[in-house]
Coordinates of C-alpha atoms and ligand atoms in Angstrom, one line a residue:
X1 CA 0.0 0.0 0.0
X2 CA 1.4 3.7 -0.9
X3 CA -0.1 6.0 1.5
X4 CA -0.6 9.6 0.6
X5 CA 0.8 11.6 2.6
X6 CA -1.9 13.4 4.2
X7 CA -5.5 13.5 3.8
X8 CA -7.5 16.5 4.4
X9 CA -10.7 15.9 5.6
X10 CA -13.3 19.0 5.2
X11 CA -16.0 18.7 7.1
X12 CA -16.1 17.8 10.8
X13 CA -19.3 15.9 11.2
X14 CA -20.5 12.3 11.2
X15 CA -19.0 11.7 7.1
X16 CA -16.1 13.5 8.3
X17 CA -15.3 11.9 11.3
X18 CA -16.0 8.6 10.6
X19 CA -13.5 8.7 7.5
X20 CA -11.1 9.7 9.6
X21 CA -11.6 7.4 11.8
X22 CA -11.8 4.6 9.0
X23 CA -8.7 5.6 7.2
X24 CA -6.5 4.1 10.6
X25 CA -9.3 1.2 10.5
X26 CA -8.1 0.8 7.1
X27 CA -4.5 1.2 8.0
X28 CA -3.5 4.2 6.9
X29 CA -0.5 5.9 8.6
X30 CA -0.2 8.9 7.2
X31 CA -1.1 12.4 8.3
X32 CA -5.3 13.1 8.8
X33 CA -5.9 16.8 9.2
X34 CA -9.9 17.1 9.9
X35 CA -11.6 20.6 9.6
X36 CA -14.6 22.0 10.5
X37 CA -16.2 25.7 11.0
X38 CA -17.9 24.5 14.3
X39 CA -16.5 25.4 17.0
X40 CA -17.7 22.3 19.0
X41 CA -16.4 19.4 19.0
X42 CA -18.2 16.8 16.5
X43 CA -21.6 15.6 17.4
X44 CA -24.1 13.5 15.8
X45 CA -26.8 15.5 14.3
X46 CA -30.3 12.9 14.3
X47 CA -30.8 13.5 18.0
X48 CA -31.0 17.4 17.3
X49 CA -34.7 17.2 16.8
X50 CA -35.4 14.5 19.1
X51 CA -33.6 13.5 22.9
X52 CA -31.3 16.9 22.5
X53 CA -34.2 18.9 21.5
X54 CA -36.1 17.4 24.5
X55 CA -33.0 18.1 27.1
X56 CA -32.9 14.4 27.2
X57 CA -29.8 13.8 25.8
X58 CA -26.5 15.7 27.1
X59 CA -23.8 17.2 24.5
X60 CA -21.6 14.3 25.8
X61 CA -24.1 11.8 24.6
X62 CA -24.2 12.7 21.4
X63 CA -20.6 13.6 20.5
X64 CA -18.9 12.0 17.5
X65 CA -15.2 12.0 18.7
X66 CA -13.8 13.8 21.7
X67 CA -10.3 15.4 22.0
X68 CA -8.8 12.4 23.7
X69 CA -10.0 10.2 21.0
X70 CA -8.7 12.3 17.9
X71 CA -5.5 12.1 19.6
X72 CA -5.5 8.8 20.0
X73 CA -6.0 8.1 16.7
X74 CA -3.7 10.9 15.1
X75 CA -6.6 12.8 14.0
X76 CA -5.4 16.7 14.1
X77 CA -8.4 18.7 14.4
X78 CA -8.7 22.1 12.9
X79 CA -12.0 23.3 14.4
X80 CA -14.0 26.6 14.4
X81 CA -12.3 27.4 11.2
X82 CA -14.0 27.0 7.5
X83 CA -12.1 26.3 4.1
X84 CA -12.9 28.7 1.8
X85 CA -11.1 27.5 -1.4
X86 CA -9.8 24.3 -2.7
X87 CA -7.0 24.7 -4.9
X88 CA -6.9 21.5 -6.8
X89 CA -3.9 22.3 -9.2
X90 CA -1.5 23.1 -5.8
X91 CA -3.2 20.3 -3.9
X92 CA -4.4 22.8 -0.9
X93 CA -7.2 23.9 1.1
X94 CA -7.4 27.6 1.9
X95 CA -8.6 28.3 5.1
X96 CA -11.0 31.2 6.3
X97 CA -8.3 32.7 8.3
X98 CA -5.9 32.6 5.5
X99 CA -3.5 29.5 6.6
X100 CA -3.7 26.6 4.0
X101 CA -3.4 22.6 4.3
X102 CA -1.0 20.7 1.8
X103 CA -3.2 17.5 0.9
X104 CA -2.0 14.6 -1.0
X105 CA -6.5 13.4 -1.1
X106 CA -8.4 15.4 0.4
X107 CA -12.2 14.3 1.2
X108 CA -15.2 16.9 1.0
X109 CA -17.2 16.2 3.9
X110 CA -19.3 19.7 4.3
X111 CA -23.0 18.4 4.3
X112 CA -26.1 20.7 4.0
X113 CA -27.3 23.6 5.5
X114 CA -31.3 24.3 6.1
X115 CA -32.9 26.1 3.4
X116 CA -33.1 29.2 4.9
X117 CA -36.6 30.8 5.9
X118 CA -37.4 32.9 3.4
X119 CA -39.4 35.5 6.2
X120 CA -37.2 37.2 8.8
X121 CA -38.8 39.2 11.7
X122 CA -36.4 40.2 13.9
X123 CA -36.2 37.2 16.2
X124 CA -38.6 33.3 16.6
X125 CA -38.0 32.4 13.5
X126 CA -35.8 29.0 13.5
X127 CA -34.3 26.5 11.2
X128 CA -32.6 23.2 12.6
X129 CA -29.4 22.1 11.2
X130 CA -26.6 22.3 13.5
X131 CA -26.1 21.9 18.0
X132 CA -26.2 25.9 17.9
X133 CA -29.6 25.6 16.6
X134 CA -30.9 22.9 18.9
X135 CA -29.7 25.0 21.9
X136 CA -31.9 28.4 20.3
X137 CA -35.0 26.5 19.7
X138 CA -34.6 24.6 22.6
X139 CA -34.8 28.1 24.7
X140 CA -37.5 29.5 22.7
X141 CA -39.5 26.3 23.1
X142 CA -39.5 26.4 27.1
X143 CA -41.1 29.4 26.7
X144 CA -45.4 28.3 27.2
X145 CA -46.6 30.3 23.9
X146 CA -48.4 27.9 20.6
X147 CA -45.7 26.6 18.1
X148 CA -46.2 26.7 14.3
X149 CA -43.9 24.8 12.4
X150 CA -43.6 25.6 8.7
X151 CA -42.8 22.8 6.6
X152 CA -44.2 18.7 7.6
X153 CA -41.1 16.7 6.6
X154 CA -39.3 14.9 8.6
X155 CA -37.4 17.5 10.5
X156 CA -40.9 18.9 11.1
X157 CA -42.6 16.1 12.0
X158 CA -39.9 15.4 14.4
X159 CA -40.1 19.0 16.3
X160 CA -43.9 18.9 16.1
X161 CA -43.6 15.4 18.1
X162 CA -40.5 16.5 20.5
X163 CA -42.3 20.5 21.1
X164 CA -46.1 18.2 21.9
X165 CA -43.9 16.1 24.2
X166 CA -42.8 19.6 25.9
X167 CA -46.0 20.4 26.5
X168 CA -46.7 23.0 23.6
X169 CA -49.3 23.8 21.4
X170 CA -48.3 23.3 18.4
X171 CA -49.7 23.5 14.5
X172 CA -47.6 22.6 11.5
X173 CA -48.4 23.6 7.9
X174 CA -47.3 22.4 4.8
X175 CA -48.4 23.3 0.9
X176 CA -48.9 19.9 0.3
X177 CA -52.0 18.1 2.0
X178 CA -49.7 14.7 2.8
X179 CA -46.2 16.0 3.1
X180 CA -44.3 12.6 3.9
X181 CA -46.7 11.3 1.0
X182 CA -44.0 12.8 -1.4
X183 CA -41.4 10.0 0.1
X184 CA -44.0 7.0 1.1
X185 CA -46.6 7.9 -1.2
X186 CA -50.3 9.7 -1.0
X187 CA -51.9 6.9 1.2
X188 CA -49.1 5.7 3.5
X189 CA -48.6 9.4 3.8
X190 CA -52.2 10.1 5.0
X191 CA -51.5 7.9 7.6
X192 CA -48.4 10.1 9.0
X193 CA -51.0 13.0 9.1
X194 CA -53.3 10.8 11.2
X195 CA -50.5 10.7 13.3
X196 CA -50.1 14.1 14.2
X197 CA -53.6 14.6 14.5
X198 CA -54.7 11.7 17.4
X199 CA -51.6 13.2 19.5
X200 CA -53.3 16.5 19.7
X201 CA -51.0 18.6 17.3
X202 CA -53.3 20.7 14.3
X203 CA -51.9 20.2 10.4
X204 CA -53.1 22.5 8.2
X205 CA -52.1 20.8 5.2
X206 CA -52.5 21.9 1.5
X207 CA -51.9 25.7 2.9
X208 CA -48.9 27.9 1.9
X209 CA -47.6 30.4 4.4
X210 CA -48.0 33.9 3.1
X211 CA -45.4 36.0 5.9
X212 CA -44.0 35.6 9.4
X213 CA -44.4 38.8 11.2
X214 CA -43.5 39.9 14.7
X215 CA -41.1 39.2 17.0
X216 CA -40.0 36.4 19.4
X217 CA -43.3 35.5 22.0
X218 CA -45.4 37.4 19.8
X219 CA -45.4 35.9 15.8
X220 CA -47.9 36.0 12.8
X221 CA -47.9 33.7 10.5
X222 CA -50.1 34.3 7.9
X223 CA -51.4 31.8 6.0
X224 CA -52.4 31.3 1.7
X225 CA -55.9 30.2 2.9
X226 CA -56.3 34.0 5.0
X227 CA -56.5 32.9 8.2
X228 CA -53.6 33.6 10.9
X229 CA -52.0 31.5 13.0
X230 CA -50.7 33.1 16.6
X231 CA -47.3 31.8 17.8
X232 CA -44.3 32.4 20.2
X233 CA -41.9 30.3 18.1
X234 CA -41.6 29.5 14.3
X235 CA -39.6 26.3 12.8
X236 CA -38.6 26.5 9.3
X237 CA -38.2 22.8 8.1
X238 CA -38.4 23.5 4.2
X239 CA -35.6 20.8 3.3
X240 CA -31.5 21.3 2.8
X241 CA -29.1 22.5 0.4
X242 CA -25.5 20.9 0.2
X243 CA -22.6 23.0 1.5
X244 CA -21.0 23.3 -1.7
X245 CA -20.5 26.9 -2.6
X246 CA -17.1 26.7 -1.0
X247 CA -16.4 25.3 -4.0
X248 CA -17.0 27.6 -6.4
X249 CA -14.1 28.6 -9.1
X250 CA -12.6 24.8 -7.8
X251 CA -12.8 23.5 -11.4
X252 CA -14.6 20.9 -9.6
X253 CA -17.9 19.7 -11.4
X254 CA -20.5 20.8 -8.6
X255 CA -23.8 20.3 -9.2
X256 CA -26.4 19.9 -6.1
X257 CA -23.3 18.1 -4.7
X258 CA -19.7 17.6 -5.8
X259 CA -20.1 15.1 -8.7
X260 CA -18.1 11.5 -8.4
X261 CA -18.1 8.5 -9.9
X262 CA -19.2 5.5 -8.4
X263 CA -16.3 4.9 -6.4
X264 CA -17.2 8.4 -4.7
X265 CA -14.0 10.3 -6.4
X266 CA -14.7 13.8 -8.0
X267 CA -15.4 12.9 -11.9
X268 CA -12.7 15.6 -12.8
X269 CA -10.0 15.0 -10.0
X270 CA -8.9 11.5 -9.1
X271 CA -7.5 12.9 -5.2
X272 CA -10.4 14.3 -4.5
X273 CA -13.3 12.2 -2.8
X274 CA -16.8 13.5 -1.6
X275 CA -18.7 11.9 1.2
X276 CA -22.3 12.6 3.0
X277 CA -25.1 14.5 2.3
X278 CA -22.5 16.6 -0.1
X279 CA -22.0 13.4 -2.2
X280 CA -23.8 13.2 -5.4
X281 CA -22.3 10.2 -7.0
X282 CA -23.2 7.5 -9.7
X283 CA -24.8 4.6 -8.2
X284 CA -24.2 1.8 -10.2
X285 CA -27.7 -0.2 -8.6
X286 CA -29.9 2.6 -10.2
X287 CA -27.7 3.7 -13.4
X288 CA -27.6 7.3 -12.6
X289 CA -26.0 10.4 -10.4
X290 CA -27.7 10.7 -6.5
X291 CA -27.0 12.6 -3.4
X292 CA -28.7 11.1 -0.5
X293 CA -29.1 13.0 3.2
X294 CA -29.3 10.1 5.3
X295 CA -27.2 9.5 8.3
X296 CA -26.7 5.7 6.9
X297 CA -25.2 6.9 3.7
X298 CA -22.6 9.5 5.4
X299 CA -21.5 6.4 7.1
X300 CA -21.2 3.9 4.3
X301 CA -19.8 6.4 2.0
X302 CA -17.1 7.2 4.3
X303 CA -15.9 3.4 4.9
X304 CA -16.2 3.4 1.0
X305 CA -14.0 6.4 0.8
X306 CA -11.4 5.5 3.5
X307 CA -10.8 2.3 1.8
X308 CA -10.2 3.6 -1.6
X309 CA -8.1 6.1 -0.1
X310 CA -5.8 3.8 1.7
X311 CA -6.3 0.8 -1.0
X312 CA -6.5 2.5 -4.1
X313 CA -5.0 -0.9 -6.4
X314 CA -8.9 -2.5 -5.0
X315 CA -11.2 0.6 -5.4
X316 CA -14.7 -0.5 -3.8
X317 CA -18.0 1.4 -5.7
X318 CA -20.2 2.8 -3.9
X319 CA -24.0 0.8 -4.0
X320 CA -26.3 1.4 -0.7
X321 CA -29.4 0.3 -0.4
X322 CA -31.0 3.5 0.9
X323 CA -32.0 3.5 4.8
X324 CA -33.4 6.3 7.0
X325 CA -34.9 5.9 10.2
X326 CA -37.4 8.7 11.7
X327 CA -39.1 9.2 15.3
X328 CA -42.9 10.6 15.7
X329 CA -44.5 10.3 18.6
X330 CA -44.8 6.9 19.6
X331 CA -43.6 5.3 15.9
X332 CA -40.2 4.3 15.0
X333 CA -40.2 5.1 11.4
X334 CA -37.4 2.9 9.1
X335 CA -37.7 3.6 5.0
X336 CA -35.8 0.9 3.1
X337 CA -35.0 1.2 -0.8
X338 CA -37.0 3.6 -2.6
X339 CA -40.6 3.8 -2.4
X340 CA -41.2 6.9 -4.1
X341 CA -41.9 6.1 -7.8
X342 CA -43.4 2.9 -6.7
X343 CA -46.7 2.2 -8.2
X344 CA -48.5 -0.1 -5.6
X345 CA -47.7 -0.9 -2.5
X346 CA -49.4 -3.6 0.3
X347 CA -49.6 -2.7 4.2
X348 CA -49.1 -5.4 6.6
X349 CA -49.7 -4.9 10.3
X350 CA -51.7 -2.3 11.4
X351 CA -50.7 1.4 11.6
X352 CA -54.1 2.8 13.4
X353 CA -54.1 0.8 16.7
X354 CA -53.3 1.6 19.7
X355 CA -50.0 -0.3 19.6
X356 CA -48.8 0.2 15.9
X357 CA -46.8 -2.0 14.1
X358 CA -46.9 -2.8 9.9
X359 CA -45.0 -2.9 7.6
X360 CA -46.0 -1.3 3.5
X361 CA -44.1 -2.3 1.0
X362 CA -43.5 -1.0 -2.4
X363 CA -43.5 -2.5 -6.5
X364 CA -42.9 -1.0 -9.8
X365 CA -45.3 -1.8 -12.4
X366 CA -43.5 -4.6 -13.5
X367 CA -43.5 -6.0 -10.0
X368 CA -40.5 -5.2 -9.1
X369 CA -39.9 -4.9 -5.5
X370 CA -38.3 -0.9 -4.3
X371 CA -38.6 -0.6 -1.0
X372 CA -40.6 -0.8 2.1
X373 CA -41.5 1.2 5.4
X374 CA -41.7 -0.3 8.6
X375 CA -43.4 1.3 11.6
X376 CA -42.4 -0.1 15.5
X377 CA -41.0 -3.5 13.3
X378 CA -37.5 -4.1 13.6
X379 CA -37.6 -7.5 12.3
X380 CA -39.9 -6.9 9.5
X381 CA -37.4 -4.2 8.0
X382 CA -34.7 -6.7 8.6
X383 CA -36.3 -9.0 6.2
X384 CA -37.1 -5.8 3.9
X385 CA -33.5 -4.7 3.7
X386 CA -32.2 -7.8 2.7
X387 CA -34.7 -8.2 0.3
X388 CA -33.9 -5.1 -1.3
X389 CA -30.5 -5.7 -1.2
X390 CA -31.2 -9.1 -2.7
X391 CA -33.5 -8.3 -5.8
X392 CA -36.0 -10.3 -4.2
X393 CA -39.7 -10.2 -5.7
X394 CA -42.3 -7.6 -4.0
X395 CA -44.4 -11.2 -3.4
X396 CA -42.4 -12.9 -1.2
X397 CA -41.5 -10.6 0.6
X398 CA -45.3 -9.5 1.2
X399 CA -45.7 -13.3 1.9
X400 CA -42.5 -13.4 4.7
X401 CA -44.3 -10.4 6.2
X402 CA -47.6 -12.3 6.4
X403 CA -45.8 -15.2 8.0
X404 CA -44.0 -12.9 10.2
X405 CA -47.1 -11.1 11.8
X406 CA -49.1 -14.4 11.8
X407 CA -46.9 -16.0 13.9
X408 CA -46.8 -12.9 16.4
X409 CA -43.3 -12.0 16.1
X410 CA -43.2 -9.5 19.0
X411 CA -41.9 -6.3 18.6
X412 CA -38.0 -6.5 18.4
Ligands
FAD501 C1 -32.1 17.8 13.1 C2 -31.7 16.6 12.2 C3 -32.2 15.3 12.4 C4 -31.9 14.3 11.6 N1 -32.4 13.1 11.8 C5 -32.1 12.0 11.0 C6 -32.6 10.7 11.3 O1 -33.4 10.5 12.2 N2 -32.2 9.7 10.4 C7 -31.3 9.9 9.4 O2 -31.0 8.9 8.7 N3 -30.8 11.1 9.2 C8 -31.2 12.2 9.9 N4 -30.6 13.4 9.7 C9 -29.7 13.6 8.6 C10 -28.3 13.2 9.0 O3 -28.0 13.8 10.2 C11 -27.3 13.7 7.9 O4 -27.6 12.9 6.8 C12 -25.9 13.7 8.3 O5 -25.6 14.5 9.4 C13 -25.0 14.0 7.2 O6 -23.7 14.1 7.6 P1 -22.5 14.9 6.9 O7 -21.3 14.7 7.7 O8 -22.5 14.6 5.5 O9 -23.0 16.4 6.9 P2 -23.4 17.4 8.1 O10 -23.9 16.6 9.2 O11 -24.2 18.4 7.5 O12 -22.0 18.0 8.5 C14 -21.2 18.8 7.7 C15 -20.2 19.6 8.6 O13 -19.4 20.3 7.7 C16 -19.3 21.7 8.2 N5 -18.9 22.6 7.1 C17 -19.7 23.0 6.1 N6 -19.0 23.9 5.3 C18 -17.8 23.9 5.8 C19 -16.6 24.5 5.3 N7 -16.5 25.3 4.2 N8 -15.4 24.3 6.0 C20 -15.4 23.5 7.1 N9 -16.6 22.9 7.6 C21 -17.7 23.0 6.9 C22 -20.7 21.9 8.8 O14 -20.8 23.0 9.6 C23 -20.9 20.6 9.5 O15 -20.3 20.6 10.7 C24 -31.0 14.5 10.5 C25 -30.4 15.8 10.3 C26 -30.8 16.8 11.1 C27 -30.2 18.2 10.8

């Protein structure tokens, strides 16, 4: 094995970290210089909008890699401090504060941002993304005044369920009249607004949001429809947009994401690897360019990266099946494959009950099976993933399910 020299990793959260952390897995032993414009040290970003959101969970329990552990590894940290430029004919990153990194590879690890709000009174207005959010809304939302989140994704979803649990009143819109319908389809997705509405929270679904007005404590949000909604806090959760203008003027070919191949290297520069939710990379299962912003898929990509890095005679491609997991209220939510663009699907179980647990799962018109989402059923999205992953028909795999539930498999 030939090591590069050094590696710069940009990009100091889950992708980043664990390719770091990877590369020694992998055996690498040269230099790993990790940077990141957070000041903190790395942390896991899912429990943002769940147990951290809720107080539940402490900054230690959700940190990626402490200071001890970089060291132990060799990781050099470069924290609080953004690239600004890569310079892929010298081989450097530019930093904000003017100092530059020699790389021999260096991996793009810089995620998404929230798509910012487009209304901004002076104050109550948030958007989740990073811990410094978490900590603002958290604040706001200890305050006892209604909560209107704007947008009923799964970021919204997930603060409707966690600012309920605090004890607010809380109403989320959305243009759409099944938001989550976009990724599960119109009926499954009905069912997720059921879900908001027999724990108390109001939808008002298939209404735009005209302007935000006010101030912290005391917002407007005015909706398409005329009517006004009162509210101390506002959450923005209107989707993500990759951290890539950074790379601007590169030569790199960015588009929604840098653009690899399917062994996650940039098409136009063989040293430089993309990872995460900045990825957008051919996936040789479905023939065609994706970018994917799903914890799972940082974390594959990175092992994928880190071994190509430090093995690059036996470069590995990169071919998930996709995997997301989502908390509402009292459902563990796992999506498997790719339901959307599925033309039929069958539900197993039963999502309406008072303890919840079924499984849909999704075919083509051809019959071919493309994914499946399991509610508070471990083992049944076992079986899914591996079916997935196997090619197997939509049939049998309805048919396993069937057996599954018949014989009362209890909740894993
Ligand atoms: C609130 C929330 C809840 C989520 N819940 C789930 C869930 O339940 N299940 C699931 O599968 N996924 C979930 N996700 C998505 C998942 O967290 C992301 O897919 C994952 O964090 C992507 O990791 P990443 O390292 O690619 O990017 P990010 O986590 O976005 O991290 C990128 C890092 O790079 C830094 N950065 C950006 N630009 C620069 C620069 N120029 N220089 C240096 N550093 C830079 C950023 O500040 C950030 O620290 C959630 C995301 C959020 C925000």
């Amino acid at each position: 094995m030939t090591d590069p020299r050094t590696v710069v990793v940009v990009g100091a959260s889950v992708a980043g970290v664990r390719t770091a952390q990877s590369l020694r897995t992998e055996g690498f032993g040269g230099r790993i210089v990790l940077v990141g414009d957070e000041p903190d040290l790395p942390y896991d970003k899912p429990p943002l909008s769940k147990q951290f959101l809720t107080g539940c969970w402490s900054v230690e329990r959700i940190a990626l890699l402490t200071a001890e552990a970089a060291a132990a590894a060799e990781i050099e940290l470069r924290l609080g401090v953004a690239a600004q430029r890569l310079d892929v004919a010298d081989r450097q990153v530019v930093l904000i504060d003017g100092s530059t990194i020699d790389y021999d590879a260096a991996v793009l690890a810089t995620g998404a941002a929230a798509r910012p709000a487009p209304w901004s009174p002076t104050s109550g207005v948030h958007v989740l993304r990073s811990m410094a959010d978490a900590r603002a809304l958290r604040d706001d939302l200890e305050v006892d005044r209604p909560v209107v989140i704007i947008g009923g994704g799964f970021i919204g979803a997930e603060v409707a369920a966690t600012a309920h649990a605090l004890g607010r009143e809380v109403t989320v819109v959305d243009p759409l009249s099944a938001p989550i319908g976009r990724v599960v389809g119109r009926e499954v997705g009905e069912l997720f607004v059921d879900l908001h509405t027999r724990h108390g929270v109001t939808t008002k679904f298939g209404v735009g949001v005209e302007s935000v007005e006010g101030e912290a404590g005391d917002l407007t949000v005015q909706l398409t429809d005329g009517s006004q909604l009162a509210a101390g806090t506002v959450v923005v959760g209107i989707g993500a947009v990759p951290n890539d203008g950074w790379l601007a003027g590169s030569g790199l070919l960015v588009d929604d994401g840098v653009v690899c191949d399917e062994h996650c290297r940039a098409v136009d520069a063989a040293d430089v690897y993309a990872v995460g939710d900045v990825l957008r990379w051919f996936h040789p299962g479905h023939g065609e360019h994706v970018r994917v912003e799903h914890w799972t898929n940082a974390v594959e990509s990175a092992a994928v990266v880190a071994h190509n890095i430090a093995h690059p005679e036996e470069l590995r491609s990169h071919c998930p099946v996709e995997y997301v997991w989502s908390d509402q209220y009292d459902w563990k939510i796992q999506i498997v494959g790719r339901p959307v663009g599925a033309t039929r699907h069958t539900l197993v179980g039963d999502l309406t009950s008072a303890h919840p647990r079924g499984a849909a799962v999704y075919a083509d018109d051809s019959g071919d099976l493309r994914g499946a989402v399991a509610v508070n059923w471990p083992k049944a999205l076992l079986v899914c993933r591996r079916a997935v992953g196997a090619g197997a028909s939509f049939d049998d795999v309805v048919a396993q399910l069937d057996r599954l539930s018949a014989a009362g498999a209890a909740p894993a």
